[in-house]
Amino acid sequence: MYLKRLEISGFKSFANKTVLDFPHNVTSVVGPNGSGKSNVADAIKWVLGEQSMKSLRGKKSEDIIFNGSDKKTKMSAATASLVFDNRDRKMPLDSDEVVLTRKLFRNGESEYLINKDKVRLGDIIDLLARSGISQRGYCVINQGMADSILVASPAERMVIFEEATGVRKFQIKKEQTVKKLEATRKNLDRVTELLIEIEPHLNLLRRQASKAEKRGEVSEELRREQTSYYDHVWQDLIRGNAGYKKDESTLTAQIENGDKEVERIKKDLAENSVDNESYNKDFEDLQKKSNTLQQELNDFQREISIAEGRIEIEREKMEKAKRPEFKPINLGYVKEKIAKIISSYNVFVEKIAQIKEMSELDEVRKETSEVKTEIDALYSEIQQGRVCLKGEENFDDTDLCNFEKAKEEVSIKAERIRKDYDAVRTKVAELNRSEQEKRQAFFHLERQLQACQDEINRAKDNLNRINIEVAKFEVRKEDLLNEIKDELGEGVAILVKIKANEDIEIQDDQGYFNREGAELKIRRLKNQMDQIGGIDPLIMDEYKETQQRFEFLSSQSRDLAEASESLKQVIAELDEKVEKMFKVSFKSINDEFNRYFKIIFDGGKAELSIKYETENKEEGVDAEGESSAEEKEATKGKPKIAGIEVSAIPPGKKIGSLNMLSGGERALTSIAILFAIIAHNPPPFSVLDEIDAALDEANSFRLSRIIKEIADRTQFIVITHNREMMAQADVLYGVTMQDDGVSKIVSVKLDEFSE
Ligand code: ATP
């Protein structure tokens, strides 16, 4: 890569388009004072991105645009282009030629172009840096700049050497890294401050949130317990009421059935009513008949008794007639017997009348047979008496027979009457029995009716009681619903369920429900809630937010601390790299310096030396200001370079300080340093703007030799008035300025110029 051409137009005194080709290693630009030679150097510097108007020898940016003259009007824009041969692709662009252009318009607008494409200044600087062309380097060197190396303080010189040794870019990187570290530290401090500020609040919120969480858990448990509790209570209530309903329908049915039964019994009673009148009449009729027959029977008995008495008498008479001893039947005895029999009979009749059950009839029968036995015995006794009497043959038994016959007749009658009587008594007994049965059936019905009515009354009582219970249930149900609403809220599931269908299917009793236990638990949970107290519902949100912020800041703090550590690492690495690189390059430059010094001065001794900072800082060392805390920390323990000292002793002289050198010696020493730098790191091209001004011919010659020596590595454009310098040039351009104030380029020959 080399600089092929410079094209300028409207730039300072070069109003017209001017082209300077640089086909060879050394090109000289010559011309009278004020013709515009240095404007060529300025144009090159400008295209390379120079921003300092001071460096471009102007005050404001438009000072670089041709300002017009008496004969030529000013231009509206300045343009300058550097054309590079890039066939070796040292410039990282895929073209054989690279054209860098800078334009400035009077309105202040400016343009940068690479191969006619608009770019930013940064792109130009980047491209140049990557091509080894530094705008701050040694591409354009003027006299003042050369001298400034000696004029500068050691610290300022250090800056020049940092540039020259190539460590500057790493130092810039380091400076940037230090700035980043500072910013990171500041951020870290800010984050730490925030963390310290937030933490107590976060702790407070955490405690409150944990309380809120606990309260939420207790509240949840309470709600669960209450839901289960009310579910059970509701079920119990409904189940109880269902029992009442069941009982109610049973009782209602019972009452209805009872009423029907009562009706039926009443009907039966009506049908089976006891007719006392009819019975009494029948009984009296029969009793009358019985009495009549009794009377008749008694009469016959009396007649029979009388007949028997007479028969007795007759028999006694007959006995007496027969002499046989016979005992007459005692009439009193017979009467007594008959009376006894009648009495038994009456008792017997009475008993028959009162017979109610069959067993009693058997009793009466027994008595009947006893009475019959008595009658039979008496009869037999009487018969025996009569037989005895009948045995008497001599005895007139007519009376006896009459008597016996009469007795027989009466007995037959009596027997008939007795049968009638017995029949009547049987009827009486039958009537009584039937009446008794009727009465019994009636009373039985009456008792049934009573029992039935008692049953109905009991059922009605129960029904009333149940109705009261049902009314109580309604009240309890309403109370319970209100309680659930108060405790759990309007929309709670159980309430919705209950309201949707109050008769929700009631599960079978799910076993033992410890109501008291549940109530105790609910009371305990409510107490717990009271103890925890009310908590702002927004606390949870605020806690989460603050927690997130705290975590975010914590992670930021960690990241920043890590970043800070790695930045420190980078700084340390850069320092190490800078130190190594500086030492190596510095030695090389120092060697070159000594060599060029000896060439230029034809002997003598020159040396560059590094000056380190001591604890008591030396004056001028801190030209760039105090190092930051970060930088100090990063470079802790290492001696810091304070600056570069120059010692230059021309041959045969005893020089204590640079101030003792002559102007020319100073210029030569500066040039030796410059060329040592250029030789160490040759730029692609270098513009030397009258750096030889202070040199005599011999020294100019030495300088031109040095230029020639380096020219195979660096292309030189030398602006000079010096013939020796011109003599080394391959091409010579003359710059002239006529009275129109416009610089022009003319090719000149050395001989022409010298004339
Ligand atoms: P010397 O040999 O004395 O150093 P030189 O040849 O290097 O001189 P320059 O300094 O390059 O001369 O040019 C100076 C000339 O350029 C002056 O005449 C000045 O008027 C002219 N000039 C500078 N800026 C402008 C501008 N914006 N418009 C017109 N002319 C300008």
Tab-separated table of C-alpha atoms and ligand atoms in Angstrom, residues 12-13 32-39 57 63 65-67 690 721 737, ligand 1:
chain	number	residue	atom	x	y	z
A	12	LYS	CA	-7.448	26.742	1.653
A	13	SER	CA	-5.352	28.399	-1.083
A	32	PRO	CA	8.297	30.317	-1.940
A	33	ASN	CA	7.008	31.351	1.441
A	34	GLY	CA	3.266	31.630	1.597
A	35	SER	CA	2.714	29.804	-1.680
A	36	GLY	CA	0.645	27.121	-0.011
A	37	LYS	CA	3.071	24.211	0.567
A	38	SER	CA	1.961	23.593	4.102
A	39	ASN	CA	-1.628	23.654	2.894
A	57	ARG	CA	-3.873	26.365	11.423
A	63	ASP	CA	-11.232	28.560	7.492
A	65	ILE	CA	-12.469	26.488	2.534
A	66	PHE	CA	-10.960	28.811	-0.063
A	67	ASN	CA	-11.921	32.182	1.218
A	690	GLU	CA	9.904	21.891	6.832
A	721	HIS	CA	13.351	24.902	1.083
A	737	MET	CA	0.805	31.576	-5.909
B	1	ATP	P1	6.130	29.035	4.103
B	1	ATP	O1	7.176	28.563	3.149
B	1	ATP	O2	6.370	30.418	4.490
B	1	ATP	O3	5.885	28.127	5.228
B	1	ATP	P2	3.958	27.987	2.665
B	1	ATP	O4	4.275	27.798	1.246
B	1	ATP	O5	4.011	26.722	3.504
B	1	ATP	O6	4.821	29.099	3.305
B	1	ATP	P3	1.232	28.065	3.413
B	1	ATP	O7	1.342	28.327	4.872
B	1	ATP	O8	1.000	26.670	2.954
B	1	ATP	O9	2.539	28.610	2.735
B	1	ATP	O10	0.164	28.931	2.797
B	1	ATP	C1	-0.188	30.138	3.327
B	1	ATP	C2	-1.050	30.789	2.302
B	1	ATP	O11	-2.279	30.194	2.148
B	1	ATP	C3	-1.339	32.211	2.699
B	1	ATP	O12	-1.084	33.089	1.622
B	1	ATP	C4	-2.807	32.240	3.017
B	1	ATP	O13	-3.428	33.475	2.657
B	1	ATP	C5	-3.325	31.120	2.151
B	1	ATP	N1	-4.570	30.634	2.725
B	1	ATP	C6	-4.666	30.014	3.880
B	1	ATP	N2	-5.966	29.712	4.084
B	1	ATP	C7	-6.679	30.195	3.032
B	1	ATP	C8	-8.053	30.213	2.690
B	1	ATP	N3	-8.984	29.667	3.434
B	1	ATP	N4	-8.417	30.801	1.539
B	1	ATP	C9	-7.502	31.377	0.749
B	1	ATP	N5	-6.221	31.356	1.025
B	1	ATP	C10	-5.774	30.804	2.159
